Amino acid sequence: MAVYSLNLYRHFGTPEVPVCLMACHELDRFGYFQRPILKGAFEETCSDLVAQLPAGSRASGTVPDHDFLCFAAANADDELAAALVADATVEPEAAYELLWRAIDTFSDAHPGSLEAYTEDAGLRLAPVEQLFAAVNNPGGLRLALDESQASRTASI
């Protein structure tokens, strides 16, 4: 199983285009000329899926013209949403768990309102990037989520 893209958004709870706060991509498995095409398809699919989500919900879909799955979740408490693109072997519950972890990690690092973000921000947040990188290491998603849970429990 591989996760190719993880994006965090300021989600308005309406069908308007969400603001991308940060994006992580792993496209090394693809050819040089495929990467920009896939990155664009991943970003567009994620953004479209997030735009359709009511606050506090989740959804899934496919990346058009490709055999990849897209999962999205929108937080009910604030304007945060996340979306990821993975191959067809991903377990849906594990994908949603990764999305909620990414949202929680971002919320912890950026408490308060997201009103200042009105356009794509390109933020970098090491804990989210580390979680994303760990997903594609040997052991995969389940190991990364277990380690993330253990570190969060230890910090409490």
Tab-separated table of C-alpha atoms in Angstrom:
chain	number	residue	atom	x	y	z
A	1	MET	CA	0.000	0.000	0.000
A	2	ALA	CA	1.230	3.478	-0.816
A	3	VAL	CA	-0.042	6.967	-0.055
A	4	TYR	CA	0.908	9.425	-2.799
A	5	SER	CA	-0.570	12.692	-1.586
A	6	LEU	CA	-1.764	14.205	1.691
A	7	ASN	CA	-3.311	17.676	1.684
A	8	LEU	CA	-4.699	19.867	4.466
A	9	TYR	CA	-7.289	22.524	3.672
A	10	ARG	CA	-9.182	25.409	5.146
A	11	HIS	CA	-12.671	24.088	4.487
A	12	PHE	CA	-15.605	26.449	4.366
A	13	GLY	CA	-18.388	23.853	4.669
A	14	THR	CA	-19.837	25.113	1.394
A	15	PRO	CA	-19.214	24.088	-2.213
A	16	GLU	CA	-16.604	26.817	-2.712
A	17	VAL	CA	-12.990	25.914	-3.442
A	18	PRO	CA	-11.087	25.117	-0.238
A	19	VAL	CA	-7.766	26.815	0.545
A	20	CYS	CA	-4.821	24.393	0.515
A	21	LEU	CA	-2.792	24.971	3.673
A	22	MET	CA	-0.158	22.309	3.082
A	23	ALA	CA	0.522	19.416	0.722
A	24	CYS	CA	2.849	16.424	0.860
A	25	HIS	CA	3.526	14.301	-2.221
A	26	GLU	CA	5.445	11.086	-2.876
A	27	LEU	CA	5.764	10.695	-6.639
A	28	ASP	CA	9.188	9.040	-6.957
A	29	ARG	CA	7.568	5.778	-8.065
A	30	PHE	CA	6.391	7.410	-11.269
A	31	GLY	CA	8.256	8.496	-14.372
A	32	TYR	CA	9.639	12.008	-14.597
A	33	PHE	CA	7.055	13.157	-17.146
A	34	GLN	CA	4.151	11.539	-15.274
A	35	ARG	CA	4.805	13.386	-12.003
A	36	PRO	CA	3.372	16.823	-12.835
A	37	ILE	CA	0.311	15.263	-14.474
A	38	LEU	CA	-0.363	13.016	-11.483
A	39	LYS	CA	0.314	15.789	-8.973
A	40	GLY	CA	-2.218	18.009	-10.737
A	41	ALA	CA	-4.790	15.199	-10.903
A	42	PHE	CA	-4.271	14.391	-7.207
A	43	GLU	CA	-4.605	18.027	-6.122
A	44	GLU	CA	-7.695	18.627	-8.249
A	45	THR	CA	-9.424	15.445	-7.052
A	46	CYS	CA	-8.639	16.180	-3.398
A	47	SER	CA	-9.820	19.778	-3.664
A	48	ASP	CA	-13.044	18.788	-5.449
A	49	LEU	CA	-13.844	16.079	-2.887
A	50	VAL	CA	-13.171	18.412	0.068
A	51	ALA	CA	-15.315	21.164	-1.481
A	52	GLN	CA	-18.308	18.811	-1.483
A	53	LEU	CA	-17.951	17.713	2.165
A	54	PRO	CA	-20.260	18.979	4.884
A	55	ALA	CA	-18.416	19.816	8.126
A	56	GLY	CA	-17.843	16.757	10.316
A	57	SER	CA	-18.105	14.233	7.500
A	58	ARG	CA	-15.916	12.065	5.316
A	59	ALA	CA	-16.074	10.753	1.748
A	60	SER	CA	-14.114	8.781	-0.794
A	61	GLY	CA	-13.792	8.675	-4.556
A	62	THR	CA	-11.388	7.845	-7.334
A	63	VAL	CA	-8.882	9.921	-9.251
A	64	PRO	CA	-10.312	10.282	-12.780
A	65	ASP	CA	-8.490	8.246	-15.443
A	66	HIS	CA	-6.240	6.586	-12.829
A	67	ASP	CA	-6.492	3.596	-10.477
A	68	PHE	CA	-6.063	5.589	-7.275
A	69	LEU	CA	-8.443	6.184	-4.391
A	70	CYS	CA	-9.063	9.538	-2.748
A	71	PHE	CA	-10.293	9.904	0.841
A	72	ALA	CA	-11.335	13.156	2.518
A	73	ALA	CA	-12.504	14.193	5.982
A	74	ALA	CA	-13.714	17.556	7.310
A	75	ASN	CA	-13.520	18.511	10.973
A	76	ALA	CA	-16.742	19.660	12.624
A	77	ASP	CA	-15.019	21.890	15.213
A	78	ASP	CA	-13.064	24.201	12.923
A	79	GLU	CA	-12.478	24.831	9.248
A	80	LEU	CA	-9.895	22.069	8.770
A	81	ALA	CA	-10.189	19.263	6.259
A	82	ALA	CA	-7.721	16.759	4.861
A	83	ALA	CA	-7.568	14.546	1.794
A	84	LEU	CA	-5.216	11.826	0.633
A	85	VAL	CA	-4.623	9.802	-2.502
A	86	ALA	CA	-3.500	6.190	-2.192
A	87	ASP	CA	-3.308	3.053	-4.267
A	88	ALA	CA	-6.231	0.644	-4.379
A	89	THR	CA	-4.897	-1.562	-1.564
A	90	VAL	CA	-5.388	1.018	1.199
A	91	GLU	CA	-7.774	0.112	4.009
A	92	PRO	CA	-10.440	2.851	4.183
A	93	GLU	CA	-10.490	2.989	7.998
A	94	ALA	CA	-6.697	3.356	8.106
A	95	ALA	CA	-6.881	6.138	5.507
A	96	TYR	CA	-9.489	8.030	7.540
A	97	GLU	CA	-7.465	7.514	10.705
A	98	LEU	CA	-4.442	9.073	8.972
A	99	LEU	CA	-6.590	12.037	7.874
A	100	TRP	CA	-7.890	12.656	11.416
A	101	ARG	CA	-4.318	12.393	12.779
A	102	ALA	CA	-3.102	14.933	10.254
A	103	ILE	CA	-5.977	17.290	11.136
A	104	ASP	CA	-5.305	16.907	14.882
A	105	THR	CA	-1.569	17.461	14.404
A	106	PHE	CA	-2.173	20.602	12.365
A	107	SER	CA	-4.742	21.890	14.902
A	108	ASP	CA	-2.267	21.387	17.751
A	109	ALA	CA	0.423	23.327	15.890
A	110	HIS	CA	-1.897	26.112	14.700
A	111	PRO	CA	-4.473	26.724	17.427
A	112	GLY	CA	-7.042	29.409	16.817
A	113	SER	CA	-8.732	30.714	13.740
A	114	LEU	CA	-7.760	29.958	10.168
A	115	GLU	CA	-9.286	33.208	8.891
A	116	ALA	CA	-5.868	34.590	7.940
A	117	TYR	CA	-5.546	31.907	5.246
A	118	THR	CA	-7.485	33.130	2.230
A	119	GLU	CA	-5.280	31.617	-0.463
A	120	ASP	CA	-3.099	28.550	-0.839
A	121	ALA	CA	-0.443	28.819	1.852
A	122	GLY	CA	2.164	26.130	1.158
A	123	LEU	CA	2.804	25.703	4.883
A	124	ARG	CA	5.290	23.159	6.180
A	125	LEU	CA	4.699	21.264	9.381
A	126	ALA	CA	7.322	18.692	10.317
A	127	PRO	CA	5.052	16.355	12.376
A	128	VAL	CA	2.575	16.007	9.491
A	129	GLU	CA	5.408	15.557	6.983
A	130	GLN	CA	6.989	12.898	9.226
A	131	LEU	CA	3.680	11.059	9.540
A	132	PHE	CA	3.280	11.147	5.756
A	133	ALA	CA	6.850	9.916	5.199
A	134	ALA	CA	6.429	7.084	7.714
A	135	VAL	CA	3.376	5.813	5.851
A	136	ASN	CA	5.468	4.905	2.816
A	137	ASN	CA	8.264	3.251	4.804
A	138	PRO	CA	8.408	-0.517	5.379
A	139	GLY	CA	5.572	-1.435	7.714
A	140	GLY	CA	3.384	1.157	6.086
A	141	LEU	CA	0.358	2.981	7.295
A	142	ARG	CA	-0.558	0.822	10.275
A	143	LEU	CA	2.943	1.106	11.798
A	144	ALA	CA	2.995	4.882	11.284
A	145	LEU	CA	-0.399	5.273	12.942
A	146	ASP	CA	0.582	3.035	15.865
A	147	GLU	CA	3.791	5.043	16.430
A	148	SER	CA	1.877	8.313	16.193
A	149	GLN	CA	-0.644	7.103	18.776
A	150	ALA	CA	2.130	5.948	21.129
A	151	SER	CA	3.914	9.313	20.963
A	152	ARG	CA	0.663	11.239	21.518
A	153	THR	CA	-0.205	9.056	24.525
A	154	ALA	CA	3.276	9.502	25.992
A	155	SER	CA	3.015	13.298	25.726
A	156	ILE	CA	-0.241	13.426	27.686
